[in-house]
C-alpha positions as YAML, in Angstrom:
chain: A
units: angstrom
residues:
- id: 1
  name: MET
  ca: [0.32, 19.92, -48.25]
- id: 2
  name: SER
  ca: [1.15, 16.54, -47.06]
- id: 3
  name: ASN
  ca: [4.56, 14.98, -46.97]
- id: 4
  name: SER
  ca: [3.47, 12.45, -49.48]
- id: 5
  name: GLN
  ca: [2.22, 15.20, -52.03]
- id: 6
  name: ASP
  ca: [5.56, 16.87, -51.59]
- id: 7
  name: ALA
  ca: [7.36, 13.92, -52.37]
- id: 8
  name: MET
  ca: [5.34, 13.39, -55.67]
- id: 9
  name: ILE
  ca: [6.11, 16.92, -56.54]
- id: 10
  name: MET
  ca: [9.59, 16.44, -55.93]
- id: 11
  name: ALA
  ca: [9.59, 13.12, -57.57]
- id: 12
  name: ARG
  ca: [8.35, 14.74, -60.88]
- id: 13
  name: LEU
  ca: [10.80, 17.49, -60.77]
- id: 14
  name: VAL
  ca: [13.43, 15.04, -60.06]
- id: 15
  name: ARG
  ca: [12.55, 12.91, -63.33]
- id: 16
  name: GLU
  ca: [12.43, 16.11, -65.40]
- id: 17
  name: GLY
  ca: [15.77, 17.56, -64.08]
- id: 18
  name: ARG
  ca: [17.52, 14.09, -64.81]
- id: 19
  name: ARG
  ca: [16.31, 14.28, -68.30]
- id: 20
  name: TYR
  ca: [17.71, 17.62, -68.78]
- id: 21
  name: TRP
  ca: [21.04, 17.01, -67.09]
- id: 22
  name: ALA
  ca: [21.55, 13.95, -69.27]
- id: 23
  name: GLY
  ca: [21.10, 15.91, -72.46]
- id: 24
  name: PRO
  ca: [23.87, 17.99, -74.24]
- id: 25
  name: ALA
  ca: [22.75, 21.46, -72.75]
- id: 26
  name: GLY
  ca: [22.48, 20.07, -69.23]
- id: 27
  name: GLN
  ca: [25.97, 18.04, -69.71]
- id: 28
  name: GLY
  ca: [27.80, 21.22, -71.06]
- id: 29
  name: VAL
  ca: [26.86, 23.23, -67.85]
- id: 30
  name: TRP
  ca: [27.49, 20.32, -65.65]
- id: 31
  name: GLN
  ca: [30.92, 19.90, -66.90]
- id: 32
  name: ALA
  ca: [31.74, 23.49, -66.59]
- id: 33
  name: GLN
  ca: [30.38, 23.48, -63.03]
- id: 34
  name: ARG
  ca: [32.47, 20.38, -62.10]
- id: 35
  name: ALA
  ca: [35.72, 22.22, -63.32]
- id: 36
  name: CYS
  ca: [34.70, 25.31, -61.33]
- id: 37
  name: LEU
  ca: [34.18, 23.25, -58.17]
- id: 38
  name: GLY
  ca: [37.19, 20.86, -58.67]
- id: 39
  name: PRO
  ca: [40.11, 23.09, -57.64]
- id: 40
  name: LEU
  ca: [38.42, 24.19, -54.32]
- id: 41
  name: CYS
  ca: [36.66, 21.03, -53.53]
- id: 42
  name: GLU
  ca: [39.93, 18.87, -53.70]
- id: 43
  name: ARG
  ca: [41.21, 20.80, -50.70]
- id: 44
  name: TRP
  ca: [38.35, 20.02, -48.32]
- id: 45
  name: PHE
  ca: [38.75, 17.13, -46.24]
- id: 46
  name: GLY
  ca: [35.85, 15.86, -44.24]
- id: 47
  name: VAL
  ca: [34.05, 12.80, -42.78]
- id: 48
  name: HIS
  ca: [30.39, 13.35, -44.05]
- id: 49
  name: GLY
  ca: [28.94, 15.35, -47.08]
- id: 50
  name: LEU
  ca: [25.37, 15.80, -48.75]
- id: 51
  name: GLU
  ca: [24.66, 16.83, -52.41]
- id: 52
  name: LEU
  ca: [21.24, 17.99, -52.82]
- id: 53
  name: GLY
  ca: [20.16, 18.33, -56.55]
- id: 54
  name: LEU
  ca: [18.81, 16.72, -59.75]
- id: 55
  name: ALA
  ca: [22.18, 16.35, -61.76]
- id: 56
  name: PRO
  ca: [24.95, 13.80, -61.57]
- id: 57
  name: THR
  ca: [27.13, 14.04, -58.53]
- id: 58
  name: LEU
  ca: [29.49, 16.91, -58.80]
- id: 59
  name: THR
  ca: [31.44, 16.13, -55.43]
- id: 60
  name: ASP
  ca: [33.01, 12.48, -55.94]
- id: 61
  name: MET
  ca: [36.31, 14.23, -56.46]
- id: 62
  name: CYS
  ca: [36.03, 15.65, -52.95]
- id: 63
  name: PRO
  ca: [38.12, 13.86, -50.39]
- id: 64
  name: VAL
  ca: [35.06, 13.33, -48.16]
- id: 65
  name: ARG
  ca: [34.74, 9.91, -46.87]
- id: 66
  name: HIS
  ca: [31.12, 9.38, -46.65]
- id: 67
  name: ALA
  ca: [29.29, 11.15, -49.38]
- id: 68
  name: LEU
  ca: [25.41, 11.04, -49.23]
- id: 69
  name: ARG
  ca: [23.09, 11.81, -52.10]
- id: 70
  name: TRP
  ca: [19.47, 12.73, -51.91]
- id: 71
  name: SER
  ca: [16.17, 11.59, -53.19]
- id: 72
  name: PRO
  ca: [12.68, 12.37, -52.62]
- id: 73
  name: THR
  ca: [11.40, 8.81, -52.86]
- id: 74
  name: ARG
  ca: [13.01, 5.35, -52.52]
- id: 75
  name: GLU
  ca: [12.29, 4.51, -56.14]
- id: 76
  name: LEU
  ca: [14.47, 7.46, -57.42]
- id: 77
  name: ALA
  ca: [17.37, 6.71, -55.19]
- id: 78
  name: GLN
  ca: [20.40, 5.95, -57.49]
- id: 79
  name: THR
  ca: [22.96, 4.74, -54.81]
- id: 80
  name: ASP
  ca: [23.05, 2.98, -51.43]
- id: 81
  name: ASN
  ca: [24.07, 6.00, -49.61]
- id: 82
  name: THR
  ca: [20.89, 8.05, -50.29]
- id: 83
  name: LEU
  ca: [18.89, 10.26, -47.95]
- id: 84
  name: VAL
  ca: [15.11, 9.70, -48.76]
- id: 85
  name: CYS
  ca: [13.06, 12.81, -47.49]
- id: 86
  name: THR
  ca: [11.95, 16.22, -48.67]
- id: 87
  name: PRO
  ca: [14.89, 18.54, -49.08]
- id: 88
  name: ASP
  ca: [13.53, 20.98, -46.58]
- id: 89
  name: ALA
  ca: [13.29, 18.48, -43.86]
- id: 90
  name: LEU
  ca: [16.67, 16.52, -43.58]
- id: 91
  name: PRO
  ca: [16.61, 13.95, -40.92]
- id: 92
  name: LEU
  ca: [20.10, 14.70, -39.80]
- id: 93
  name: PRO
  ca: [21.58, 16.45, -36.39]
- id: 94
  name: ASP
  ca: [22.82, 19.94, -36.58]
- id: 95
  name: GLY
  ca: [26.34, 20.74, -37.64]
- id: 96
  name: CYS
  ca: [27.04, 16.93, -38.92]
- id: 97
  name: LEU
  ca: [28.28, 17.52, -42.51]
- id: 98
  name: SER
  ca: [31.66, 18.76, -43.71]
- id: 99
  name: LEU
  ca: [30.20, 19.57, -47.10]
- id: 100
  name: VAL
  ca: [26.89, 20.34, -48.27]
- id: 101
  name: VAL
  ca: [26.01, 21.31, -51.93]
- id: 102
  name: VAL
  ca: [22.68, 22.74, -53.06]
- id: 103
  name: HIS
  ca: [22.57, 22.19, -56.92]
- id: 104
  name: HIS
  ca: [19.91, 24.26, -58.66]
- id: 105
  name: LEU
  ca: [17.19, 23.58, -56.21]
- id: 106
  name: LEU
  ca: [16.74, 26.94, -54.87]
- id: 107
  name: GLU
  ca: [14.98, 28.14, -58.05]
- id: 108
  name: VAL
  ca: [12.38, 25.39, -58.09]
- id: 109
  name: VAL
  ca: [11.35, 24.26, -54.71]
- id: 110
  name: PRO
  ca: [8.34, 25.74, -52.92]
- id: 111
  name: ASP
  ca: [10.10, 26.95, -49.94]
- id: 112
  name: PRO
  ca: [13.75, 28.11, -50.78]
- id: 113
  name: HIS
  ca: [14.25, 29.86, -47.71]
- id: 114
  name: HIS
  ca: [13.50, 26.58, -45.55]
- id: 115
  name: LEU
  ca: [15.66, 24.46, -47.72]
- id: 116
  name: LEU
  ca: [18.59, 26.97, -47.25]
- id: 117
  name: GLN
  ca: [17.86, 26.96, -43.35]
- id: 118
  name: GLU
  ca: [18.20, 23.17, -43.47]
- id: 119
  name: ALA
  ca: [21.33, 23.09, -45.63]
- id: 120
  name: ALA
  ca: [22.86, 25.74, -43.14]
- id: 121
  name: ARG
  ca: [21.73, 23.89, -39.95]
- id: 122
  name: VAL
  ca: [23.41, 20.54, -41.03]
- id: 123
  name: THR
  ca: [26.66, 22.12, -42.19]
- id: 124
  name: ALA
  ca: [29.46, 21.80, -39.47]
- id: 125
  name: ASP
  ca: [30.99, 25.17, -37.99]
- id: 126
  name: ASP
  ca: [34.11, 24.53, -39.94]
- id: 127
  name: GLY
  ca: [32.26, 23.06, -42.97]
- id: 128
  name: HIS
  ca: [31.56, 24.30, -46.49]
- id: 129
  name: LEU
  ca: [28.17, 25.08, -48.00]
- id: 130
  name: ILE
  ca: [27.96, 25.32, -51.92]
- id: 131
  name: LEU
  ca: [25.26, 26.94, -53.90]
- id: 132
  name: PHE
  ca: [24.79, 26.47, -57.40]
- id: 133
  name: CYS
  ca: [22.25, 28.82, -59.25]
- id: 134
  name: TRP
  ca: [21.15, 29.91, -62.42]
- id: 135
  name: HIS
  ca: [22.25, 33.45, -63.33]
- id: 136
  name: PRO
  ca: [19.72, 35.91, -64.35]
- id: 137
  name: LEU
  ca: [22.06, 37.89, -66.52]
- id: 138
  name: GLY
  ca: [23.71, 34.81, -68.29]
- id: 139
  name: PRO
  ca: [22.54, 33.73, -71.80]
- id: 140
  name: GLY
  ca: [19.85, 31.42, -70.26]
- id: 141
  name: GLY
  ca: [18.56, 34.23, -68.38]
- id: 142
  name: TRP
  ca: [17.85, 36.32, -71.55]
- id: 143
  name: LEU
  ca: [16.34, 33.21, -73.22]
- id: 144
  name: ARG
  ca: [13.74, 32.83, -70.26]
- id: 145
  name: TRP
  ca: [11.89, 35.87, -72.06]
- id: 146
  name: TRP
  ca: [11.05, 33.72, -75.02]
- id: 147
  name: PRO
  ca: [7.49, 32.01, -74.94]
- id: 148
  name: GLY
  ca: [7.51, 28.72, -73.19]
- id: 149
  name: GLN
  ca: [10.78, 28.87, -71.73]
- id: 150
  name: ARG
  ca: [9.65, 29.14, -68.21]
- id: 151
  name: ARG
  ca: [7.45, 26.17, -68.44]
- id: 152
  name: ARG
  ca: [10.29, 23.61, -68.53]
- id: 153
  name: LEU
  ca: [13.84, 23.20, -67.02]
- id: 154
  name: PRO
  ca: [15.94, 25.06, -66.85]
- id: 155
  name: GLY
  ca: [13.90, 28.12, -67.25]
- id: 156
  name: ARG
  ca: [11.37, 27.15, -64.62]
- id: 157
  name: GLY
  ca: [11.25, 28.88, -61.14]
- id: 158
  name: ARG
  ca: [12.80, 32.00, -59.78]
- id: 159
  name: TRP
  ca: [16.44, 33.05, -60.64]
- id: 160
  name: ARG
  ca: [18.22, 35.20, -58.08]
- id: 161
  name: MET
  ca: [21.21, 37.24, -58.36]
- id: 162
  name: PRO
  ca: [24.22, 36.33, -56.12]
- id: 163
  name: ALA
  ca: [23.75, 39.39, -54.07]
- id: 164
  name: ARG
  ca: [20.08, 38.35, -52.91]
- id: 165
  name: LEU
  ca: [21.42, 34.86, -52.08]
- id: 166
  name: ALA
  ca: [24.27, 36.54, -50.21]
- id: 167
  name: ASP
  ca: [21.49, 38.30, -47.98]
- id: 168
  name: TRP
  ca: [19.81, 34.98, -47.60]
- id: 169
  name: LEU
  ca: [23.07, 33.44, -46.29]
- id: 170
  name: ALA
  ca: [23.60, 36.28, -43.77]
- id: 171
  name: PHE
  ca: [20.27, 35.45, -42.31]
- id: 172
  name: VAL
  ca: [21.23, 31.91, -41.49]
- id: 173
  name: ASP
  ca: [24.75, 33.17, -40.10]
- id: 174
  name: PHE
  ca: [26.64, 32.24, -43.24]
- id: 175
  name: GLU
  ca: [28.99, 34.52, -45.31]
- id: 176
  name: ALA
  ca: [29.63, 34.14, -49.01]
- id: 177
  name: GLN
  ca: [33.30, 33.78, -49.31]
- id: 178
  name: ARG
  ca: [33.46, 33.83, -53.08]
- id: 179
  name: VAL
  ca: [31.27, 33.75, -56.22]
- id: 180
  name: ASP
  ca: [32.49, 32.08, -59.39]
- id: 181
  name: TYR
  ca: [30.65, 32.46, -62.75]
- id: 182
  name: CYS
  ca: [30.77, 29.34, -65.05]
- id: 183
  name: GLY
  ca: [29.08, 28.01, -68.26]
- id: 184
  name: PHE
  ca: [29.91, 30.76, -70.68]
- id: 185
  name: ARG
  ca: [28.36, 30.48, -73.95]
- id: 186
  name: LEU
  ca: [27.10, 32.50, -77.01]
- id: 187
  name: PRO
  ca: [23.21, 33.01, -76.91]
- id: 188
  name: GLY
  ca: [21.40, 29.92, -78.60]
- id: 189
  name: GLY
  ca: [24.62, 27.87, -78.40]
- id: 190
  name: LEU
  ca: [25.79, 25.15, -75.88]
- id: 191
  name: VAL
  ca: [28.38, 25.26, -73.26]
- id: 192
  name: HIS
  ca: [31.16, 23.70, -75.10]
- id: 193
  name: ASN
  ca: [33.45, 26.48, -76.05]
- id: 194
  name: THR
  ca: [36.63, 26.17, -74.60]
- id: 195
  name: MET
  ca: [37.93, 29.73, -75.19]
- id: 196
  name: LEU
  ca: [34.83, 31.33, -73.82]
- id: 197
  name: GLU
  ca: [34.92, 29.24, -70.58]
- id: 198
  name: THR
  ca: [38.73, 29.69, -70.15]
- id: 199
  name: LEU
  ca: [38.41, 33.58, -70.78]
- id: 200
  name: GLY
  ca: [35.14, 33.81, -68.61]
- id: 201
  name: ARG
  ca: [36.61, 31.88, -65.45]
- id: 202
  name: ARG
  ca: [40.05, 33.55, -65.68]
- id: 203
  name: HIS
  ca: [38.44, 36.94, -65.11]
- id: 204
  name: ASN
  ca: [35.54, 35.72, -63.40]
- id: 205
  name: LEU
  ca: [33.11, 37.58, -65.62]
- id: 206
  name: PRO
  ca: [29.49, 37.72, -64.38]
- id: 207
  name: PHE
  ca: [28.12, 36.49, -67.87]
- id: 208
  name: GLY
  ca: [27.97, 32.79, -67.36]
- id: 209
  name: ASP
  ca: [24.82, 30.71, -67.33]
- id: 210
  name: SER
  ca: [25.33, 29.74, -63.64]
- id: 211
  name: PHE
  ca: [27.29, 30.80, -60.78]
- id: 212
  name: MET
  ca: [28.63, 28.89, -57.61]
- id: 213
  name: ILE
  ca: [28.66, 30.48, -54.20]
- id: 214
  name: HIS
  ca: [30.96, 29.20, -51.44]
- id: 215
  name: ALA
  ca: [29.92, 29.84, -48.10]
- id: 216
  name: ARG
  ca: [31.23, 29.48, -44.47]
- id: 217
  name: ARG
  ca: [29.77, 30.05, -41.04]
- id: 218
  name: ARG
  ca: [30.49, 33.33, -39.50]
- id: 219
  name: SER
  ca: [32.88, 33.24, -36.65]
- id: 220
  name: GLN
  ca: [31.35, 33.53, -33.21]
- id: 221
  name: LEU
  ca: [32.86, 34.32, -29.90]
- id: 222
  name: ALA
  ca: [32.67, 31.41, -27.34]
- id: 223
  name: GLN
  ca: [30.99, 29.33, -29.86]
- id: 224
  name: PRO
  ca: [30.29, 25.88, -28.38]
- id: 225
  name: ARG
  ca: [31.50, 22.64, -30.31]
- id: 226
  name: ARG
  ca: [28.49, 20.86, -31.65]
- id: 227
  name: GLY
  ca: [28.18, 17.00, -31.90]
- id: 228
  name: ARG
  ca: [28.92, 15.17, -35.11]
- id: 229
  name: VAL
  ca: [26.68, 12.43, -36.36]
- id: 230
  name: VAL
  ca: [28.31, 8.78, -36.39]
- id: 231
  name: PHE
  ca: [27.04, 6.55, -39.18]
- id: 232
  name: PRO
  ca: [27.43, 2.66, -38.92]
- id: 233
  name: THR
  ca: [29.88, 1.32, -41.38]
- id: 234
  name: PRO
  ca: [28.68, 0.23, -43.89]
- id: 235
  name: ILE
  ca: [25.09, 1.68, -43.69]
- id: 236
  name: ALA
  ca: [22.66, -1.18, -44.09]
- id: 237
  name: GLY
  ca: [19.87, -1.04, -46.60]
- id: 238
  name: SER
  ca: [19.56, 0.37, -50.06]
- id: 239
  name: THR
  ca: [18.48, 3.69, -48.96]
- id: 240
  name: LEU
  ca: [17.96, 5.77, -45.81]
- id: 241
  name: GLY
  ca: [14.49, 6.94, -44.99]
- id: 242
  name: ASN
  ca: [15.67, 8.24, -41.97]
- id: 243
  name: ALA
  ca: [19.29, 9.23, -40.75]
- id: 244
  name: THR
  ca: [20.66, 6.09, -38.88]
- id: 245
  name: GLY
  ca: [23.36, 6.57, -36.30]
- id: 246
  name: ARG
  ca: [23.91, 8.68, -33.30]
- id: 247
  name: ALA
  ca: [25.08, 12.05, -32.48]
- id: 248
  name: ALA
  ca: [28.43, 12.06, -30.95]
- id: 249
  name: SER
  ca: [29.05, 14.39, -28.05]
- id: 250
  name: GLY
  ca: [32.27, 16.18, -27.16]
- id: 251
  name: GLU
  ca: [35.14, 15.11, -29.02]
- id: 252
  name: GLY
  ca: [33.24, 13.94, -32.09]
- id: 253
  name: ASP
  ca: [34.75, 13.35, -35.70]
- id: 254
  name: ARG
  ca: [36.45, 16.35, -36.90]
- id: 255
  name: GLY
  ca: [35.42, 17.27, -40.54]
...
């Protein structure tokens, strides 16, 4: 399949995803996920970050100085700092990002293994890789058995258990530091019950609609220090078709 065909498929997915995340059901889950990520993310300082997903940004509260968004086409780019590419072919150097968030793309992209490899590749040795995924044992997972639920978001694609994704992370030399469940609701209802959310998150019950995996690169003996990307300030142009800048060698920026 050509890159243009990949971009068209992803563009349709992005449009559908934005409609879902703008609606009441999507907003309820998004707010729960933001509350789940916030206490961790606020402690992570870095130079560059990237968020890959279909929803509004979750990481604007994070102290990362240069935050990139992603879009499959220029037409769908919503900010100046947007990386325009297919999500499994990031035009960025190895280890250049302090924070990478993959938000509900592993379920729906054609090659999730390649996407995860790319996300791991561009994450710095001391960086943070965050995965948000739908939970097969949550209320939404059970509702997927109803006719028609798997033909539209969020029910489309393959939903995987945290243990399976931890195995995938180990393959790319990352380790799942923690798994947090969020988006607690009654079957058929929306994620807006503060009592359920508070109880579920306090005890980290594995019954939320989604879960968040925080992963770090495994420690290695005599691990060489890798270069970091240096972007011009500010970045020229409305979108980035390719990463502009150069890889700093030796004593690069520390994320």
